[in-house]
Coordinates of C-alpha atoms and ligand atoms in Angstrom, one line a residue:
M1 CA 1.1 11.9 14.6
P2 CA 4.7 10.7 14.4
L3 CA 7.0 12.4 17.0
R4 CA 9.1 15.4 16.0
K5 CA 12.9 15.0 16.0
E6 CA 13.6 16.6 19.4
Q7 CA 10.6 14.8 21.0
L8 CA 12.0 11.5 19.6
L9 CA 15.5 12.2 21.0
N10 CA 14.1 13.1 24.4
Q11 CA 11.9 10.0 24.5
R12 CA 14.8 7.8 23.5
I13 CA 17.1 9.1 26.2
V14 CA 14.6 9.2 29.0
K15 CA 12.4 6.2 28.3
E16 CA 13.7 3.9 25.6
L17 CA 17.4 3.4 26.2
P18 CA 17.0 2.5 29.9
Y19 CA 14.2 0.1 28.9
Y20 CA 16.2 -1.6 26.3
A21 CA 19.2 -1.8 28.6
C22 CA 17.1 -3.5 31.3
W23 CA 15.5 -5.8 28.7
F24 CA 19.0 -6.8 27.6
V25 CA 20.1 -7.6 31.1
R26 CA 17.0 -9.6 31.9
C27 CA 17.2 -11.7 28.7
K28 CA 21.0 -12.0 28.3
L29 CA 22.0 -12.5 32.0
L30 CA 18.8 -13.9 33.5
G31 CA 17.8 -16.0 30.5
E32 CA 14.3 -14.5 30.2
R33 CA 12.6 -14.6 26.8
R34 CA 10.8 -11.3 26.4
P35 CA 9.8 -10.0 23.0
L36 CA 10.7 -6.5 22.0
Q37 CA 8.7 -6.3 18.8
S38 CA 5.2 -7.5 18.0
V39 CA 3.8 -8.3 14.6
I40 CA 0.0 -8.2 14.6
F41 CA -1.8 -9.5 11.6
I42 CA -5.0 -7.5 12.0
T43 CA -6.7 -9.1 9.0
D44 CA -5.9 -11.7 6.4
R45 CA -8.1 -9.9 3.9
C46 CA -6.3 -8.3 1.0
N47 CA -6.9 -6.5 -2.3
L48 CA -4.1 -8.4 -4.0
K49 CA -3.2 -12.0 -4.4
C50 CA 0.6 -12.0 -4.7
K51 CA 2.4 -15.1 -6.0
H52 CA 4.8 -15.3 -3.0
C53 CA 2.4 -14.5 -0.2
N54 CA 1.9 -16.9 2.7
V55 CA -0.7 -14.9 4.6
V56 CA -3.7 -14.2 2.5
R57 CA -6.7 -16.4 2.6
E58 CA -9.9 -16.2 0.6
G59 CA -13.6 -17.0 0.9
P60 CA -15.2 -17.9 4.2
Y61 CA -11.8 -18.4 5.9
V62 CA -11.0 -14.7 6.0
S63 CA -10.5 -13.5 9.5
T64 CA -10.3 -9.9 10.8
M65 CA -9.8 -8.7 14.3
T66 CA -12.2 -6.3 16.0
Y67 CA -10.9 -3.1 17.7
D68 CA -11.4 -4.8 21.1
E69 CA -9.4 -7.8 20.0
V70 CA -6.5 -5.7 18.7
R71 CA -6.5 -3.8 22.0
E72 CA -6.3 -7.1 24.0
H73 CA -3.4 -8.3 21.8
L74 CA -1.6 -5.0 22.1
Q75 CA -1.9 -5.1 25.9
F76 CA -0.8 -8.8 26.0
S77 CA 2.2 -8.0 23.9
Y78 CA 3.1 -4.9 25.9
D79 CA 2.8 -6.9 29.2
A80 CA 5.1 -9.6 27.7
G81 CA 7.7 -6.9 27.2
S82 CA 7.3 -5.6 23.6
R83 CA 7.6 -1.9 22.8
I84 CA 7.6 -1.9 19.0
V85 CA 4.5 -2.9 17.0
D86 CA 4.1 -3.6 13.3
F87 CA 0.6 -3.8 12.0
E88 CA 0.5 -6.4 9.2
G89 CA -2.0 -8.2 7.2
G90 CA -3.4 -9.0 4.6
E91 CA -3.6 -5.3 3.8
P92 CA -3.7 -3.2 7.0
L93 CA -5.1 -0.2 5.1
L94 CA -8.3 -2.1 4.4
W95 CA -8.9 -2.7 8.1
R96 CA -12.0 -1.2 9.7
D97 CA -14.2 -1.7 12.8
R98 CA -17.4 0.0 12.0
V99 CA -18.8 -0.3 15.5
H100 CA -15.9 1.8 16.9
G101 CA -15.6 3.9 13.7
A102 CA -11.9 2.7 13.7
D103 CA -9.3 2.4 11.0
I104 CA -5.6 1.7 10.9
N105 CA -4.8 5.2 12.3
T106 CA -7.1 4.5 15.3
L107 CA -5.0 1.4 16.0
V108 CA -1.7 3.3 15.8
E109 CA -3.0 5.8 18.3
L110 CA -4.2 3.0 20.5
A111 CA -0.8 1.4 20.4
R112 CA 0.8 4.7 21.6
E113 CA -1.8 4.9 24.4
V114 CA -0.9 1.4 25.5
G115 CA 2.7 2.5 25.7
F116 CA 4.5 1.3 22.6
F117 CA 7.6 3.3 21.7
S118 CA 7.3 2.8 18.0
T119 CA 4.6 1.9 15.5
T120 CA 5.0 0.6 11.9
V121 CA 2.5 -0.3 9.2
T122 CA 3.4 -2.4 6.2
T123 CA 1.3 -1.8 3.0
N124 CA 1.0 -2.7 -0.6
A125 CA 0.3 1.0 -1.3
Q126 CA -2.7 0.3 -3.5
Q127 CA -4.6 3.1 -1.9
P128 CA -3.5 6.5 -0.5
I129 CA -0.9 6.2 2.2
N130 CA -2.6 8.3 4.9
V131 CA -1.0 6.6 7.8
N132 CA 0.1 8.1 11.1
S133 CA 2.6 5.4 12.2
D134 CA 6.2 6.3 13.0
L135 CA 7.4 4.3 10.0
V136 CA 5.7 2.9 6.9
W137 CA 7.0 -0.1 5.0
I138 CA 5.9 -0.2 1.3
S139 CA 6.3 -3.4 -0.6
I140 CA 8.0 -3.0 -4.0
D141 CA 9.1 -6.3 -5.5
G142 CA 10.9 -5.1 -8.7
L143 CA 10.5 -2.6 -11.4
E144 CA 7.2 -2.5 -13.2
S145 CA 7.1 -5.8 -15.1
E146 CA 8.5 -7.9 -12.2
H147 CA 6.5 -6.1 -9.5
D148 CA 3.3 -6.6 -11.6
Y149 CA 4.2 -10.2 -12.4
Q150 CA 4.4 -10.9 -8.6
R151 CA 1.6 -8.6 -7.4
G152 CA -0.8 -8.0 -10.3
V153 CA -1.0 -5.8 -13.4
G154 CA -1.0 -2.0 -12.6
T155 CA 0.1 -2.4 -9.0
F156 CA 3.5 -0.9 -9.5
A157 CA 2.2 2.3 -11.1
K158 CA -0.5 2.6 -8.4
A159 CA 2.1 2.2 -5.6
L160 CA 4.5 4.7 -7.1
H161 CA 1.6 7.2 -7.6
H162 CA 0.5 6.8 -3.9
I163 CA 4.1 7.2 -2.8
S164 CA 4.5 10.5 -4.7
E165 CA 1.2 11.8 -3.3
A166 CA 2.0 10.9 0.3
T167 CA 3.4 13.3 2.9
H168 CA 4.6 10.8 5.5
P169 CA 8.2 11.7 6.6
N170 CA 9.4 8.1 7.1
M171 CA 8.4 5.9 4.1
N172 CA 10.6 2.9 3.3
V173 CA 10.6 0.1 0.8
N174 CA 10.7 -3.6 1.5
M175 CA 11.6 -5.9 -1.4
T176 CA 11.0 -9.7 -1.2
V177 CA 13.5 -11.2 -3.5
T178 CA 12.4 -14.3 -5.4
A179 CA 13.9 -16.7 -8.0
H180 CA 11.9 -14.6 -10.5
N181 CA 12.6 -10.9 -9.6
W182 CA 16.2 -11.0 -8.3
R183 CA 17.6 -9.3 -11.4
D184 CA 15.8 -6.1 -10.4
F185 CA 17.4 -5.9 -7.0
A186 CA 19.9 -3.2 -7.8
Q187 CA 17.3 -1.2 -9.8
V188 CA 14.9 -1.2 -6.9
A189 CA 17.8 0.1 -4.7
K190 CA 18.4 2.8 -7.2
L191 CA 14.7 3.7 -7.3
V192 CA 14.7 4.1 -3.6
K193 CA 18.0 6.1 -3.5
D194 CA 16.7 8.5 -6.2
H195 CA 13.1 8.9 -4.9
P196 CA 12.7 12.1 -2.9
K197 CA 9.9 10.6 -0.8
L198 CA 11.6 7.3 0.1
K199 CA 14.2 7.0 2.9
R200 CA 15.6 3.5 2.8
M201 CA 15.0 -0.1 1.7
S202 CA 15.2 -3.4 3.4
F203 CA 15.1 -6.8 1.7
S204 CA 14.2 -10.3 2.4
F205 CA 14.4 -13.5 0.4
Y206 CA 11.3 -15.5 -0.3
V207 CA 10.5 -17.9 2.6
P208 CA 9.3 -21.2 1.1
Y209 CA 5.9 -21.6 2.8
G210 CA 4.4 -22.4 -0.6
D211 CA 5.6 -22.4 -4.2
R212 CA 9.2 -23.8 -4.3
A213 CA 9.7 -22.4 -7.8
L214 CA 10.2 -19.0 -6.1
V215 CA 13.0 -20.1 -3.8
V216 CA 16.2 -18.2 -4.5
P217 CA 19.0 -20.6 -5.4
P218 CA 22.1 -20.4 -3.1
A219 CA 24.3 -19.0 -6.0
V220 CA 21.8 -16.2 -6.6
R221 CA 21.5 -15.5 -2.9
A222 CA 25.3 -15.1 -2.7
K223 CA 25.2 -12.7 -5.7
I224 CA 22.4 -10.5 -4.2
T225 CA 23.9 -10.3 -0.8
A226 CA 27.3 -9.3 -2.3
T227 CA 25.5 -6.7 -4.5
A228 CA 23.6 -5.4 -1.5
N229 CA 26.9 -4.9 0.5
L230 CA 28.6 -3.3 -2.5
L231 CA 25.7 -0.9 -3.0
K232 CA 25.6 -0.1 0.7
R233 CA 29.3 0.7 0.7
V234 CA 28.8 3.3 -2.1
G235 CA 26.0 5.0 -0.2
Y236 CA 22.8 3.2 -1.2
P237 CA 20.3 3.4 1.7
I238 CA 20.0 -0.3 2.4
M239 CA 18.8 -0.8 5.9
N240 CA 19.9 -4.4 6.6
S241 CA 23.2 -4.3 8.4
K242 CA 26.4 -5.4 6.6
T243 CA 26.9 -8.4 8.9
G244 CA 23.1 -9.2 8.7
I245 CA 23.4 -9.3 4.9
K246 CA 26.4 -11.6 5.1
L247 CA 24.5 -13.9 7.4
L248 CA 21.4 -13.8 5.2
R249 CA 23.4 -15.4 2.4
N250 CA 23.2 -18.7 4.3
P251 CA 20.5 -19.0 7.0
K252 CA 22.3 -22.0 8.5
S253 CA 25.3 -19.9 9.3
F254 CA 23.7 -18.3 12.4
A255 CA 21.5 -21.3 13.4
H256 CA 23.4 -21.6 16.8
Y257 CA 22.5 -18.0 17.8
R258 CA 19.1 -17.3 16.3
A259 CA 17.0 -15.1 18.5
C260 CA 13.7 -15.3 16.7
W261 CA 11.8 -15.0 20.0
I262 CA 12.6 -11.3 20.0
S263 CA 9.4 -10.9 17.9
N264 CA 6.1 -12.2 19.0
F265 CA 3.3 -12.7 16.5
V266 CA -0.5 -12.6 16.7
E267 CA -2.3 -14.1 13.7
S268 CA -5.6 -12.6 12.4
D269 CA -7.6 -15.5 14.0
G270 CA -6.1 -14.5 17.4
T271 CA -3.5 -17.2 17.7
R272 CA -0.5 -15.9 19.7
I273 CA 3.0 -17.2 18.9
M274 CA 5.9 -16.2 21.0
H275 CA 8.5 -16.8 18.2
C276 CA 8.6 -16.6 14.4
P277 CA 5.9 -18.9 12.9
G278 CA 8.5 -20.1 10.5
Q279 CA 10.0 -22.2 13.3
D280 CA 6.8 -24.3 13.5
A281 CA 6.6 -24.5 9.7
G282 CA 10.1 -25.9 9.7
V283 CA 11.5 -23.3 7.2
C284 CA 14.3 -21.9 9.4
D285 CA 17.2 -23.4 7.3
E286 CA 15.8 -21.7 4.2
C287 CA 14.6 -18.6 5.9
G288 CA 15.0 -15.3 4.1
F289 CA 13.5 -12.8 6.5
G290 CA 16.0 -9.9 6.7
M291 CA 15.0 -9.5 10.4
G292 CA 16.2 -13.0 11.3
P293 CA 20.0 -12.2 11.3
E294 CA 19.3 -8.7 12.6
M295 CA 17.6 -10.1 15.8
A296 CA 20.5 -12.5 16.2
L297 CA 22.9 -9.6 16.0
L298 CA 20.9 -7.4 18.3
F299 CA 21.1 -10.1 21.0
R300 CA 24.9 -10.0 20.6
L301 CA 24.8 -6.2 20.9
H302 CA 26.3 -5.9 17.4
P303 CA 27.0 -2.1 17.2
E304 CA 26.0 -1.6 13.5
M305 CA 22.7 -3.4 14.0
V306 CA 21.9 -1.4 17.2
L307 CA 22.6 1.9 15.4
S308 CA 20.6 1.1 12.3
G309 CA 17.7 -0.1 14.5
L310 CA 17.7 3.3 16.2
R311 CA 18.2 5.2 13.0
V312 CA 15.3 3.7 11.1
R313 CA 12.8 5.6 13.2
G314 CA 13.9 9.0 12.0
Ligands
SAM1 C1 2.3 -10.2 4.2 S1 2.6 -8.6 3.6 C2 1.3 -7.7 4.4 C3 1.4 -6.2 4.2 C4 1.0 -5.7 2.8 N1 -0.1 -6.4 2.3 C5 2.2 -5.8 1.8 O1 2.1 -6.5 0.9 O2 3.1 -5.0 2.1 C6 4.1 -8.1 4.4 C7 5.4 -8.4 3.7 O3 5.6 -9.8 3.7 C8 6.2 -10.2 2.5 N2 5.9 -11.6 2.3 C9 4.8 -12.2 2.0 N3 5.0 -13.6 1.9 C10 6.3 -13.8 2.0 C11 7.1 -14.9 1.9 N4 6.7 -16.1 1.7 N5 8.5 -14.8 2.1 C12 9.0 -13.5 2.3 N6 8.3 -12.4 2.4 C13 6.9 -12.5 2.3 C14 5.5 -9.3 1.5 O4 6.2 -9.2 0.3 C15 5.4 -8.0 2.3 O5 6.5 -7.2 2.0
SF4_2 S1 -0.5 -7.4 -0.8 FE1 0.6 -8.2 1.0 S2 -0.9 -9.5 2.1 FE2 -1.7 -9.0 0.1 S3 -1.3 -10.8 -1.1 FE3 0.4 -9.3 -1.4 S4 2.0 -9.8 0.1 FE4 0.1 -10.8 0.7

């Protein structure tokens, strides 16, 4: 189960802060490149086929890790330095290993046993959100018509239903802004602000691995980032930091201090990558991942980013 508030505070002071300080010294002063966060794609199987998705494959090419494989990748990532793990897919809630009688919650417990400080699961919320991770990201890509356009008819209502039924104390929304759904940005922020079960939202811009028609034009990117900072100023729970949002407006603006090696990635076929896969795909100059600027700021010890990084866990 996620830790209670006092347990979390205790763990932070005794274990986490000294670890992060040591990590910073090793990486900043000694030039080591150790990840802090791992993104593990436990399957590329999914129950949706979203227009913007660069992960999901179909047919005989679908790959899913076994429990033992996930354990190996967790241990590898932990040994490399990582202490935060995000279980991704495909749809992580579909993952099972029948031999071990394991599901996503078994993997979250396993990650804690290995020693990870924090666990997150990202889901499309098309089934009940019975997840025991410290944090849950739920993808909402617009109000009903835009979300359903991007993700399939009926998916918005189903996601909202499962959010209202869930009891997890740290549920957050992630919106992927595209050239199609950007007009809904402020309304999604309002939905999150007004929803009693949702804590915060983060946002990214579509990263052009595929369909270029979804790429957000620079003028719209400027508009959305300005809106996000305005909403943040008046109390909307947007998790991206103010400076991170400004940088996200133009991904070339922080090219000289990107730190995308702070996350390592394991793909569902077992491929390990010690930096963002976008680098190999050559999409950095058009990158929209909200985490990109945040990692760059973290490595500069930007106070707002460090605080919001700590706050997001509870
Ligand atoms: C790949 S999905 C996996 C988890 C789950 N199936 C879901 O949809 O939340 C994780 C997140 O990546 C986002 N995503 C997928 N393709 C993307 C792209 N090309 N650019 C930016 N974000 C993307 C999704 O919108 C989602 O919020
Ligand atoms: S639900 Fe998630 S993994 Fe599935 S297609 Fe959509 S974005 Fe991709």
